[in-house]
Amino acid sequence: MLKLENVSITFNANTVNERKALQNINLNIKDGDFITVIGSNGAGKSTLMNAISGTYRIDQGRIFLDDKNITNLKEHQRAKKIGRLFQDPLRGTAPNMTIEENLGLAYSRGKRRSLFPGIRKKDVGYFKKELAALDLGLEDRMKTPVGLLSGGQRQALTLLMATIVTPKLLLLDEHTAALDPKTAEKVMELTDKIVKNDNITTLMITHNIPNALKYGNKTLVMSQGKVILVLEGEERKNMTVDKLMKLYSDNADDVMSDKMLL
Ligand SMILES: Nc1ncnc2c1ncn2[C@@H]1O[C@H](COP(=O)(O)OP(=O)(O)OP(=O)(O)O)[C@@H](O)[C@H]1O
Ligand SMILES: [Mg+2]
């Protein structure tokens, strides 16, 4: 469903700051795959997502989504099919708009072009039901401006907004990293529930190795712009943090950063 062929991105080419952020990446992601991505700082994880979402143009290679070549599509053209969450809970929601209005906007994605679509009564009922499933009590705060929510509540809402119209692909870039451990676990569990319920093809960057092995069905390990390991099946099932660290040092040219070991 998502295919990357020889994808490369070099920043500041032919200067002293040249950085080969992605080097000949080949990936074939199947429908319903939930793939976790780990790697040290600067390995190219976020750049990989930026290449897929169209935030960055690639220098070389091709990207296909559902057999359609999207390499030359702009970010906003891809956004109809791709949901995305970042580390910062402030991204992805409009703080001065209410929960209900934010959900209304997300719900209209790919349907109408109006920036302020009227919210139908029927939709409000649906939003309430979906919010109640998050189990954060947000269903009783539909008229509350999103800016008043906590980071965890806001990230859970962003997750709901990204998936209320089921995306073809969901990209999660360390989306629980800025939350306290308990809230992070809660948002992670919600993520897993939504992804499984709607069978959403998902790529999730995390620096939490136990979570990278616990959630999803495949793990990509990146180092210096390359995918150096792909873990799946029995090998992944039997993988431990210690074994993974050993595998990493055997296969990577750099050392595993502290961030990966948090
Ligand atoms: N817009 C940009 N301009 C120049 N260099 C960039 C840009 N974006 C990323 N880079 C560089 O590309 C490399 C890969 O960065 P990227 O953000 O993809 O790493 P990452 O694996 O997400 O790391 P982290 O775990 O720290 O988030 C880094 O060396 C980074 O400095
Ligand atoms: Mg990153």
PDB file of C-alpha atoms and ligand atoms in Angstrom:
ATOM      1  CA  MET A   1       0.000   0.000   0.000  1.00  0.00           C
ATOM      2  CA  LEU A   2       2.980   2.301   0.653  1.00  0.00           C
ATOM      3  CA  LYS A   3       6.079   1.731  -1.374  1.00  0.00           C
ATOM      4  CA  LEU A   4       9.337   3.669  -1.336  1.00  0.00           C
ATOM      5  CA  GLU A   5      11.819   3.019  -4.116  1.00  0.00           C
ATOM      6  CA  ASN A   6      15.380   4.260  -3.735  1.00  0.00           C
ATOM      7  CA  VAL A   7      14.326   7.347  -1.813  1.00  0.00           C
ATOM      8  CA  SER A   8      17.120   9.770  -0.941  1.00  0.00           C
ATOM      9  CA  ILE A   9      17.258  13.222   0.602  1.00  0.00           C
ATOM     10  CA  THR A  10      20.441  15.209   1.062  1.00  0.00           C
ATOM     11  CA  PHE A  11      20.349  18.489   2.959  1.00  0.00           C
ATOM     12  CA  ASN A  12      22.767  21.293   2.049  1.00  0.00           C
ATOM     13  CA  ALA A  13      24.277  19.291  -0.792  1.00  0.00           C
ATOM     14  CA  ASN A  14      27.820  20.237  -1.822  1.00  0.00           C
ATOM     15  CA  THR A  15      28.437  22.382   1.236  1.00  0.00           C
ATOM     16  CA  VAL A  16      30.348  21.683   4.433  1.00  0.00           C
ATOM     17  CA  ASN A  17      26.988  21.044   6.079  1.00  0.00           C
ATOM     18  CA  GLU A  18      25.988  18.331   3.619  1.00  0.00           C
ATOM     19  CA  ARG A  19      23.881  15.705   5.341  1.00  0.00           C
ATOM     20  CA  LYS A  20      22.616  12.556   3.652  1.00  0.00           C
ATOM     21  CA  ALA A  21      19.457  12.263   5.740  1.00  0.00           C
ATOM     22  CA  LEU A  22      17.967   9.413   3.673  1.00  0.00           C
ATOM     23  CA  GLN A  23      20.075   7.096   1.558  1.00  0.00           C
ATOM     24  CA  ASN A  24      18.383   4.833  -0.972  1.00  0.00           C
ATOM     25  CA  ILE A  25      15.477   3.797   1.211  1.00  0.00           C
ATOM     26  CA  ASN A  26      13.393   0.889  -0.069  1.00  0.00           C
ATOM     27  CA  LEU A  27      10.249   0.009   1.834  1.00  0.00           C
ATOM     28  CA  ASN A  28       7.174  -2.018   1.069  1.00  0.00           C
ATOM     29  CA  ILE A  29       4.439  -1.514   3.610  1.00  0.00           C
ATOM     30  CA  LYS A  30       1.342  -3.681   3.416  1.00  0.00           C
ATOM     31  CA  ASP A  31      -2.262  -2.777   4.171  1.00  0.00           C
ATOM     32  CA  GLY A  32      -2.848  -2.918   7.910  1.00  0.00           C
ATOM     33  CA  ASP A  33       0.856  -2.994   8.832  1.00  0.00           C
ATOM     34  CA  PHE A  34       1.650  -1.185  12.085  1.00  0.00           C
ATOM     35  CA  ILE A  35       5.338  -0.418  11.846  1.00  0.00           C
ATOM     36  CA  THR A  36       7.440   1.030  14.630  1.00  0.00           C
ATOM     37  CA  VAL A  37      10.581   2.992  13.780  1.00  0.00           C
ATOM     38  CA  ILE A  38      13.536   3.461  16.104  1.00  0.00           C
ATOM     39  CA  GLY A  39      17.025   4.879  15.659  1.00  0.00           C
ATOM     40  CA  SER A  40      19.459   7.318  17.185  1.00  0.00           C
ATOM     41  CA  ASN A  41      19.188  11.111  16.977  1.00  0.00           C
ATOM     42  CA  GLY A  42      19.559  12.346  13.434  1.00  0.00           C
ATOM     43  CA  ALA A  43      19.109   8.851  11.954  1.00  0.00           C
ATOM     44  CA  GLY A  44      16.544  10.205   9.476  1.00  0.00           C
ATOM     45  CA  LYS A  45      13.303   8.996  11.080  1.00  0.00           C
ATOM     46  CA  SER A  46      11.446  12.313  10.908  1.00  0.00           C
ATOM     47  CA  THR A  47      12.888  12.974   7.450  1.00  0.00           C
ATOM     48  CA  LEU A  48      11.426   9.638   6.328  1.00  0.00           C
ATOM     49  CA  MET A  49       7.988  10.793   7.498  1.00  0.00           C
ATOM     50  CA  ASN A  50       8.486  14.213   5.921  1.00  0.00           C
ATOM     51  CA  ALA A  51       9.303  12.497   2.630  1.00  0.00           C
ATOM     52  CA  ILE A  52       6.159  10.366   2.815  1.00  0.00           C
ATOM     53  CA  SER A  53       3.898  13.278   3.795  1.00  0.00           C
ATOM     54  CA  GLY A  54       5.375  15.530   1.105  1.00  0.00           C
ATOM     55  CA  THR A  55       6.727  18.073   3.595  1.00  0.00           C
ATOM     56  CA  TYR A  56      10.145  17.573   1.974  1.00  0.00           C
ATOM     57  CA  ARG A  57      10.688  16.856  -1.686  1.00  0.00           C
ATOM     58  CA  ILE A  58      12.893  13.873  -2.313  1.00  0.00           C
ATOM     59  CA  ASP A  59      16.054  14.195  -4.417  1.00  0.00           C
ATOM     60  CA  GLN A  60      15.839  10.743  -5.844  1.00  0.00           C
ATOM     61  CA  GLY A  61      13.435   7.800  -5.969  1.00  0.00           C
ATOM     62  CA  ARG A  62       9.691   7.291  -6.072  1.00  0.00           C
ATOM     63  CA  ILE A  63       6.865   6.975  -3.557  1.00  0.00           C
ATOM     64  CA  PHE A  64       3.641   5.064  -4.205  1.00  0.00           C
ATOM     65  CA  LEU A  65       0.474   5.075  -2.111  1.00  0.00           C
ATOM     66  CA  ASP A  66      -2.031   2.412  -3.143  1.00  0.00           C
ATOM     67  CA  ASP A  67      -0.146   1.937  -6.407  1.00  0.00           C
ATOM     68  CA  LYS A  68      -0.511   5.633  -7.213  1.00  0.00           C
ATOM     69  CA  ASN A  69       2.737   7.494  -7.776  1.00  0.00           C
ATOM     70  CA  ILE A  70       2.535  10.378  -5.271  1.00  0.00           C
ATOM     71  CA  THR A  71       6.164  11.487  -5.631  1.00  0.00           C
ATOM     72  CA  ASN A  72       5.176  14.779  -7.225  1.00  0.00           C
ATOM     73  CA  LEU A  73       2.030  15.462  -5.190  1.00  0.00           C
ATOM     74  CA  LYS A  74       2.214  18.407  -2.803  1.00  0.00           C
ATOM     75  CA  GLU A  75       1.813  17.989   0.950  1.00  0.00           C
ATOM     76  CA  HIS A  76      -1.782  19.291   1.038  1.00  0.00           C
ATOM     77  CA  GLN A  77      -2.752  16.898  -1.747  1.00  0.00           C
ATOM     78  CA  ARG A  78      -1.401  13.955   0.249  1.00  0.00           C
ATOM     79  CA  ALA A  79      -2.911  15.222   3.526  1.00  0.00           C
ATOM     80  CA  LYS A  80      -6.379  14.009   2.567  1.00  0.00           C
ATOM     81  CA  LYS A  81      -5.107  10.457   2.843  1.00  0.00           C
ATOM     82  CA  ILE A  82      -2.438  10.810   5.494  1.00  0.00           C
ATOM     83  CA  GLY A  83      -3.035  11.526   9.187  1.00  0.00           C
ATOM     84  CA  ARG A  84      -0.110  12.823  11.191  1.00  0.00           C
ATOM     85  CA  LEU A  85       0.818  13.462  14.816  1.00  0.00           C
ATOM     86  CA  PHE A  86       3.919  15.123  16.216  1.00  0.00           C
ATOM     87  CA  GLN A  87       5.651  15.234  19.573  1.00  0.00           C
ATOM     88  CA  ASP A  88       4.233  18.665  20.377  1.00  0.00           C
ATOM     89  CA  PRO A  89       0.584  18.435  21.509  1.00  0.00           C
ATOM     90  CA  LEU A  90       0.128  22.073  20.429  1.00  0.00           C
ATOM     91  CA  ARG A  91       0.423  21.093  16.782  1.00  0.00           C
ATOM     92  CA  GLY A  92      -2.625  19.782  15.009  1.00  0.00           C
ATOM     93  CA  THR A  93      -5.384  21.528  16.958  1.00  0.00           C
ATOM     94  CA  ALA A  94      -6.644  25.125  16.923  1.00  0.00           C
ATOM     95  CA  PRO A  95      -6.411  26.435  20.532  1.00  0.00           C
ATOM     96  CA  ASN A  96      -9.144  29.069  20.297  1.00  0.00           C
ATOM     97  CA  MET A  97     -11.664  26.722  18.770  1.00  0.00           C
ATOM     98  CA  THR A  98     -13.739  24.355  20.871  1.00  0.00           C
ATOM     99  CA  ILE A  99     -13.354  20.574  20.947  1.00  0.00           C
ATOM    100  CA  GLU A 100     -16.526  20.329  18.878  1.00  0.00           C
ATOM    101  CA  GLU A 101     -15.278  22.818  16.281  1.00  0.00           C
ATOM    102  CA  ASN A 102     -11.891  21.124  15.989  1.00  0.00           C
ATOM    103  CA  LEU A 103     -13.555  17.772  15.431  1.00  0.00           C
ATOM    104  CA  GLY A 104     -15.927  19.386  12.920  1.00  0.00           C
ATOM    105  CA  LEU A 105     -12.956  20.644  10.928  1.00  0.00           C
ATOM    106  CA  ALA A 106     -11.246  17.270  11.004  1.00  0.00           C
ATOM    107  CA  TYR A 107     -14.470  15.532  10.031  1.00  0.00           C
ATOM    108  CA  SER A 108     -14.864  17.733   6.980  1.00  0.00           C
ATOM    109  CA  ARG A 109     -11.384  16.808   5.734  1.00  0.00           C
ATOM    110  CA  GLY A 110     -11.571  15.559   2.207  1.00  0.00           C
ATOM    111  CA  LYS A 111     -15.303  16.251   2.041  1.00  0.00           C
ATOM    112  CA  ARG A 112     -15.981  19.970   1.888  1.00  0.00           C
ATOM    113  CA  ARG A 113     -13.526  22.803   1.375  1.00  0.00           C
ATOM    114  CA  SER A 114     -15.182  25.267   3.733  1.00  0.00           C
ATOM    115  CA  LEU A 115     -12.959  26.308   6.642  1.00  0.00           C
ATOM    116  CA  PHE A 116     -15.841  26.666   9.060  1.00  0.00           C
ATOM    117  CA  PRO A 117     -18.364  24.027   8.167  1.00  0.00           C
ATOM    118  CA  GLY A 118     -21.559  24.065  10.153  1.00  0.00           C
ATOM    119  CA  ILE A 119     -21.582  21.217  12.631  1.00  0.00           C
ATOM    120  CA  ARG A 120     -24.644  19.050  12.239  1.00  0.00           C
ATOM    121  CA  LYS A 121     -26.517  17.732  15.273  1.00  0.00           C
ATOM    122  CA  LYS A 122     -25.986  14.225  14.044  1.00  0.00           C
ATOM    123  CA  ASP A 123     -22.244  14.816  13.900  1.00  0.00           C
ATOM    124  CA  VAL A 124     -22.179  16.200  17.454  1.00  0.00           C
ATOM    125  CA  GLY A 125     -23.690  12.930  18.676  1.00  0.00           C
ATOM    126  CA  TYR A 126     -21.054  11.004  16.792  1.00  0.00           C
ATOM    127  CA  PHE A 127     -18.236  13.171  18.174  1.00  0.00           C
ATOM    128  CA  LYS A 128     -19.574  12.662  21.711  1.00  0.00           C
ATOM    129  CA  LYS A 129     -19.548   8.914  21.261  1.00  0.00           C
ATOM    130  CA  GLU A 130     -16.009   8.916  19.879  1.00  0.00           C
ATOM    131  CA  LEU A 131     -14.765  11.219  22.657  1.00  0.00           C
ATOM    132  CA  ALA A 132     -16.386   9.011  25.303  1.00  0.00           C
ATOM    133  CA  ALA A 133     -14.363   6.073  23.926  1.00  0.00           C
ATOM    134  CA  LEU A 134     -11.167   7.965  24.841  1.00  0.00           C
ATOM    135  CA  ASP A 135     -12.302   7.737  28.456  1.00  0.00           C
ATOM    136  CA  LEU A 136     -10.969  11.178  29.394  1.00  0.00           C
ATOM    137  CA  GLY A 137     -14.300  12.846  30.105  1.00  0.00           C
ATOM    138  CA  LEU A 138     -13.934  15.110  27.067  1.00  0.00           C
ATOM    139  CA  GLU A 139     -17.433  14.242  25.866  1.00  0.00           C
ATOM    140  CA  ASP A 140     -18.796  16.591  28.548  1.00  0.00           C
ATOM    141  CA  ARG A 141     -16.543  19.472  27.444  1.00  0.00           C
ATOM    142  CA  MET A 142     -17.522  19.840  23.811  1.00  0.00           C
ATOM    143  CA  LYS A 143     -17.709  23.667  24.054  1.00  0.00           C
ATOM    144  CA  THR A 144     -14.340  24.011  25.809  1.00  0.00           C
ATOM    145  CA  PRO A 145     -11.577  25.730  23.816  1.00  0.00           C
ATOM    146  CA  VAL A 146      -8.859  23.203  23.075  1.00  0.00           C
ATOM    147  CA  GLY A 147      -6.212  25.585  24.476  1.00  0.00           C
ATOM    148  CA  LEU A 148      -7.507  24.824  27.967  1.00  0.00           C
ATOM    149  CA  LEU A 149      -6.843  21.083  27.742  1.00  0.00           C
ATOM    150  CA  SER A 150      -3.805  19.323  29.208  1.00  0.00           C
ATOM    151  CA  GLY A 151      -1.078  18.029  26.876  1.00  0.00           C
ATOM    152  CA  GLY A 152      -2.316  14.452  27.138  1.00  0.00           C
ATOM    153  CA  GLN A 153      -5.958  15.385  26.555  1.00  0.00           C
ATOM    154  CA  ARG A 154      -4.926  17.476  23.595  1.00  0.00           C
ATOM    155  CA  GLN A 155      -2.810  14.718  22.081  1.00  0.00           C
ATOM    156  CA  ALA A 156      -5.666  12.212  22.509  1.00  0.00           C
ATOM    157  CA  LEU A 157      -7.973  14.678  20.757  1.00  0.00           C
ATOM    158  CA  THR A 158      -5.419  15.184  17.963  1.00  0.00           C
ATOM    159  CA  LEU A 159      -5.297  11.415  17.550  1.00  0.00           C
ATOM    160  CA  LEU A 160      -9.065  11.285  17.271  1.00  0.00           C
ATOM    161  CA  MET A 161      -9.020  14.166  14.751  1.00  0.00           C
ATOM    162  CA  ALA A 162      -6.391  12.407  12.640  1.00  0.00           C
ATOM    163  CA  THR A 163      -8.469   9.238  12.522  1.00  0.00           C
ATOM    164  CA  ILE A 164     -12.115  10.435  12.623  1.00  0.00           C
ATOM    165  CA  VAL A 165     -12.057  10.145   8.846  1.00  0.00           C
ATOM    166  CA  THR A 166     -10.058   6.919   8.571  1.00  0.00           C
ATOM    167  CA  PRO A 167      -6.782   7.835   6.854  1.00  0.00           C
ATOM    168  CA  LYS A 168      -5.022   5.538   4.388  1.00  0.00           C
ATOM    169  CA  LEU A 169      -1.892   6.029   6.407  1.00  0.00           C
ATOM    170  CA  LEU A 170      -1.157   7.300   9.906  1.00  0.00           C
ATOM    171  CA  LEU A 171       2.242   8.820  10.694  1.00  0.00           C
ATOM    172  CA  LEU A 172       3.173   9.203  14.363  1.00  0.00           C
ATOM    173  CA  ASP A 173       6.406  11.040  15.151  1.00  0.00           C
ATOM    174  CA  GLU A 174       7.191  10.452  18.837  1.00  0.00           C
ATOM    175  CA  HIS A 175       3.628  11.477  19.609  1.00  0.00           C
ATOM    176  CA  THR A 176       3.817  10.464  23.280  1.00  0.00           C
ATOM    177  CA  ALA A 177       7.347  11.738  23.995  1.00  0.00           C
ATOM    178  CA  ALA A 178       6.274  15.072  25.504  1.00  0.00           C
ATOM    179  CA  LEU A 179       3.761  13.518  27.908  1.00  0.00           C
ATOM    180  CA  ASP A 180       4.329  12.278  31.454  1.00  0.00           C
ATOM    181  CA  PRO A 181       4.857   8.482  31.594  1.00  0.00           C
ATOM    182  CA  LYS A 182       1.339   7.620  32.763  1.00  0.00           C
ATOM    183  CA  THR A 183      -0.376   9.834  30.183  1.00  0.00           C
ATOM    184  CA  ALA A 184       2.030   8.614  27.494  1.00  0.00           C
ATOM    185  CA  GLU A 185       1.014   5.022  28.216  1.00  0.00           C
ATOM    186  CA  LYS A 186      -2.658   5.973  28.076  1.00  0.00           C
ATOM    187  CA  VAL A 187      -2.283   7.745  24.716  1.00  0.00           C
ATOM    188  CA  MET A 188      -0.242   4.777  23.444  1.00  0.00           C
ATOM    189  CA  GLU A 189      -3.000   2.354  24.420  1.00  0.00           C
ATOM    190  CA  LEU A 190      -5.595   4.569  22.746  1.00  0.00           C
ATOM    191  CA  THR A 191      -3.444   4.651  19.635  1.00  0.00           C
ATOM    192  CA  ASP A 192      -3.226   0.881  19.544  1.00  0.00           C
ATOM    193  CA  LYS A 193      -6.984   0.551  20.041  1.00  0.00           C
ATOM    194  CA  ILE A 194      -7.865   2.993  17.239  1.00  0.00           C
ATOM    195  CA  VAL A 195      -5.272   1.557  14.834  1.00  0.00           C
ATOM    196  CA  LYS A 196      -6.543  -1.980  15.429  1.00  0.00           C
ATOM    197  CA  ASN A 197     -10.248  -1.088  15.302  1.00  0.00           C
ATOM    198  CA  ASP A 198      -9.954   0.722  11.981  1.00  0.00           C
ATOM    199  CA  ASN A 199      -7.092  -1.454  10.678  1.00  0.00           C
ATOM    200  CA  ILE A 200      -5.080   1.690   9.859  1.00  0.00           C
ATOM    201  CA  THR A 201      -1.712   1.266   8.176  1.00  0.00           C
ATOM    202  CA  THR A 202       0.610   3.051  10.595  1.00  0.00           C
ATOM    203  CA  LEU A 203       4.209   4.171  10.946  1.00  0.00           C
ATOM    204  CA  MET A 204       5.193   5.149  14.477  1.00  0.00           C
ATOM    205  CA  ILE A 205       8.522   6.656  15.492  1.00  0.00           C
ATOM    206  CA  THR A 206       9.380   6.111  19.125  1.00  0.00           C
ATOM    207  CA  HIS A 207      12.498   6.178  21.260  1.00  0.00           C
ATOM    208  CA  ASN A 208      10.877   3.796  23.694  1.00  0.00           C
ATOM    209  CA  ILE A 209      12.326   0.421  22.657  1.00  0.00           C
ATOM    210  CA  PRO A 210      10.007  -1.732  24.789  1.00  0.00           C
ATOM    211  CA  ASN A 211       7.016   0.020  23.173  1.00  0.00           C
ATOM    212  CA  ALA A 212       8.570  -0.331  19.708  1.00  0.00           C
ATOM    213  CA  LEU A 213       8.686  -4.092  20.260  1.00  0.00           C
ATOM    214  CA  LYS A 214       5.350  -4.343  22.073  1.00  0.00           C
ATOM    215  CA  TYR A 215       3.127  -2.477  19.613  1.00  0.00           C
ATOM    216  CA  GLY A 216       2.695  -3.136  15.916  1.00  0.00           C
ATOM    217  CA  ASN A 217       3.871  -6.055  13.784  1.00  0.00           C
ATOM    218  CA  LYS A 218       7.227  -4.873  12.462  1.00  0.00           C
ATOM    219  CA  THR A 219      10.113  -2.689  13.639  1.00  0.00           C
ATOM    220  CA  LEU A 220      12.509  -0.712  11.462  1.00  0.00           C
ATOM    221  CA  VAL A 221      15.828   0.321  12.953  1.00  0.00           C
ATOM    222  CA  MET A 222      17.433   3.355  11.312  1.00  0.00           C
ATOM    223  CA  SER A 223      20.977   4.677  11.483  1.00  0.00           C
ATOM    224  CA  GLN A 224      22.610   7.428   9.431  1.00  0.00           C
ATOM    225  CA  GLY A 225      19.920   7.685   6.785  1.00  0.00           C
ATOM    226  CA  LYS A 226      19.503   3.951   6.269  1.00  0.00           C
ATOM    227  CA  VAL A 227      17.214   1.204   7.494  1.00  0.00           C
ATOM    228  CA  ILE A 228      19.776  -1.160   9.021  1.00  0.00           C
ATOM    229  CA  LEU A 229      17.437  -3.756  10.528  1.00  0.00           C
ATOM    230  CA  VAL A 230      13.889  -4.952   9.953  1.00  0.00           C
ATOM    231  CA  LEU A 231      12.455  -7.015  12.784  1.00  0.00           C
ATOM    232  CA  GLU A 232       9.348  -9.148  12.355  1.00  0.00           C
ATOM    233  CA  GLY A 233       7.848 -12.533  13.171  1.00  0.00           C
ATOM    234  CA  GLU A 234       9.596 -14.828  15.636  1.00  0.00           C
ATOM    235  CA  GLU A 235      12.777 -12.775  15.702  1.00  0.00           C
ATOM    236  CA  ARG A 236      10.826  -9.735  16.798  1.00  0.00           C
ATOM    237  CA  LYS A 237       8.723 -11.668  19.270  1.00  0.00           C
ATOM    238  CA  ASN A 238      11.845 -12.969  21.002  1.00  0.00           C
ATOM    239  CA  MET A 239      13.695  -9.644  20.864  1.00  0.00           C
ATOM    240  CA  THR A 240      14.783  -7.995  24.106  1.00  0.00           C
ATOM    241  CA  VAL A 241      16.243  -4.541  24.673  1.00  0.00           C
ATOM    242  CA  ASP A 242      19.659  -6.105  25.399  1.00  0.00           C
ATOM    243  CA  LYS A 243      19.626  -8.235  22.247  1.00  0.00           C
ATOM    244  CA  LEU A 244      18.551  -5.243  20.181  1.00  0.00           C
ATOM    245  CA  MET A 245      21.399  -3.117  21.553  1.00  0.00           C
ATOM    246  CA  LYS A 246      23.873  -5.828  20.573  1.00  0.00           C
ATOM    247  CA  LEU A 247      22.314  -6.148  17.093  1.00  0.00           C
ATOM    248  CA  TYR A 248      22.472  -2.375  16.722  1.00  0.00           C
ATOM    249  CA  SER A 249      26.151  -2.138  17.567  1.00  0.00           C
ATOM    250  CA  ASP A 250      26.907  -5.055  15.223  1.00  0.00           C
ATOM    251  CA  ASN A 251      25.078  -3.399  12.305  1.00  0.00           C
ATOM    252  CA  ALA A 252      25.387   0.376  12.781  1.00  0.00           C
ATOM    253  CA  ASP A 253      28.416   2.591  12.300  1.00  0.00           C
ATOM    254  CA  ASP A 254      27.363   4.904  15.106  1.00  0.00           C
ATOM    255  CA  VAL A 255      26.521   4.258  18.737  1.00  0.00           C
ATOM    256  CA  MET A 256      22.987   4.002  20.017  1.00  0.00           C
ATOM    257  CA  SER A 257      22.084   7.393  21.445  1.00  0.00           C
ATOM    258  CA  ASP A 258      20.974   7.893  25.027  1.00  0.00           C
ATOM    259  CA  LYS A 259      17.585   8.899  23.724  1.00  0.00           C
ATOM    260  CA  MET A 260      16.991   5.352  22.531  1.00  0.00           C
ATOM    261  CA  LEU A 261      17.725   3.995  25.954  1.00  0.00           C
ATOM    262  CA  LEU A 262      15.408   6.208  27.982  1.00  0.00           C
TER     263      LEU A 262
HETATM  264  N1  LIG B   1      15.281  20.930   7.139  1.00  0.00           N
HETATM  265  C1  LIG B   1      16.511  20.452   7.359  1.00  0.00           C
HETATM  266  N2  LIG B   1      17.606  21.128   6.921  1.00  0.00           N
HETATM  267  C2  LIG B   1      18.855  20.657   7.118  1.00  0.00           C
HETATM  268  N3  LIG B   1      19.121  19.494   7.754  1.00  0.00           N
HETATM  269  C3  LIG B   1      18.086  18.777   8.213  1.00  0.00           C
HETATM  270  C4  LIG B   1      16.723  19.211   8.044  1.00  0.00           C
HETATM  271  N4  LIG B   1      15.907  18.306   8.606  1.00  0.00           N
HETATM  272  C5  LIG B   1      16.704  17.339   9.101  1.00  0.00           C
HETATM  273  N5  LIG B   1      18.003  17.619   8.865  1.00  0.00           N
HETATM  274  C6  LIG B   1      19.163  16.783   9.223  1.00  0.00           C
HETATM  275  O1  LIG B   1      18.954  15.476   8.704  1.00  0.00           O
HETATM  276  C7  LIG B   1      19.369  14.489   9.634  1.00  0.00           C
HETATM  277  C8  LIG B   1      18.181  13.599   9.975  1.00  0.00           C
HETATM  278  O2  LIG B   1      17.272  14.338  10.776  1.00  0.00           O
HETATM  279  P1  LIG B   1      15.901  13.756  11.321  1.00  0.00           P
HETATM  280  O3  LIG B   1      15.155  14.887  11.919  1.00  0.00           O
HETATM  281  O4  LIG B   1      15.235  12.984  10.259  1.00  0.00           O
HETATM  282  O5  LIG B   1      16.409  12.743  12.460  1.00  0.00           O
HETATM  283  P2  LIG B   1      15.571  11.870  13.469  1.00  0.00           P
HETATM  284  O6  LIG B   1      15.967  10.449  13.242  1.00  0.00           O
HETATM  285  O7  LIG B   1      14.145  12.197  13.410  1.00  0.00           O
HETATM  286  O8  LIG B   1      16.210  12.311  14.876  1.00  0.00           O
HETATM  287  P3  LIG B   1      15.538  12.608  16.306  1.00  0.00           P
HETATM  288  O9  LIG B   1      15.471  11.269  17.005  1.00  0.00           O
HETATM  289  O10 LIG B   1      16.509  13.511  16.970  1.00  0.00           O
HETATM  290  O11 LIG B   1      14.191  13.218  16.099  1.00  0.00           O
HETATM  291  C9  LIG B   1      19.931  15.243  10.818  1.00  0.00           C
HETATM  292  O12 LIG B   1      21.316  15.326  10.671  1.00  0.00           O
HETATM  293  C10 LIG B   1      19.285  16.604  10.718  1.00  0.00           C
HETATM  294  O13 LIG B   1      20.105  17.583  11.269  1.00  0.00           O
HETATM  295 MG    MG B   2      12.794  13.102  14.692  1.00  0.00          MG
END
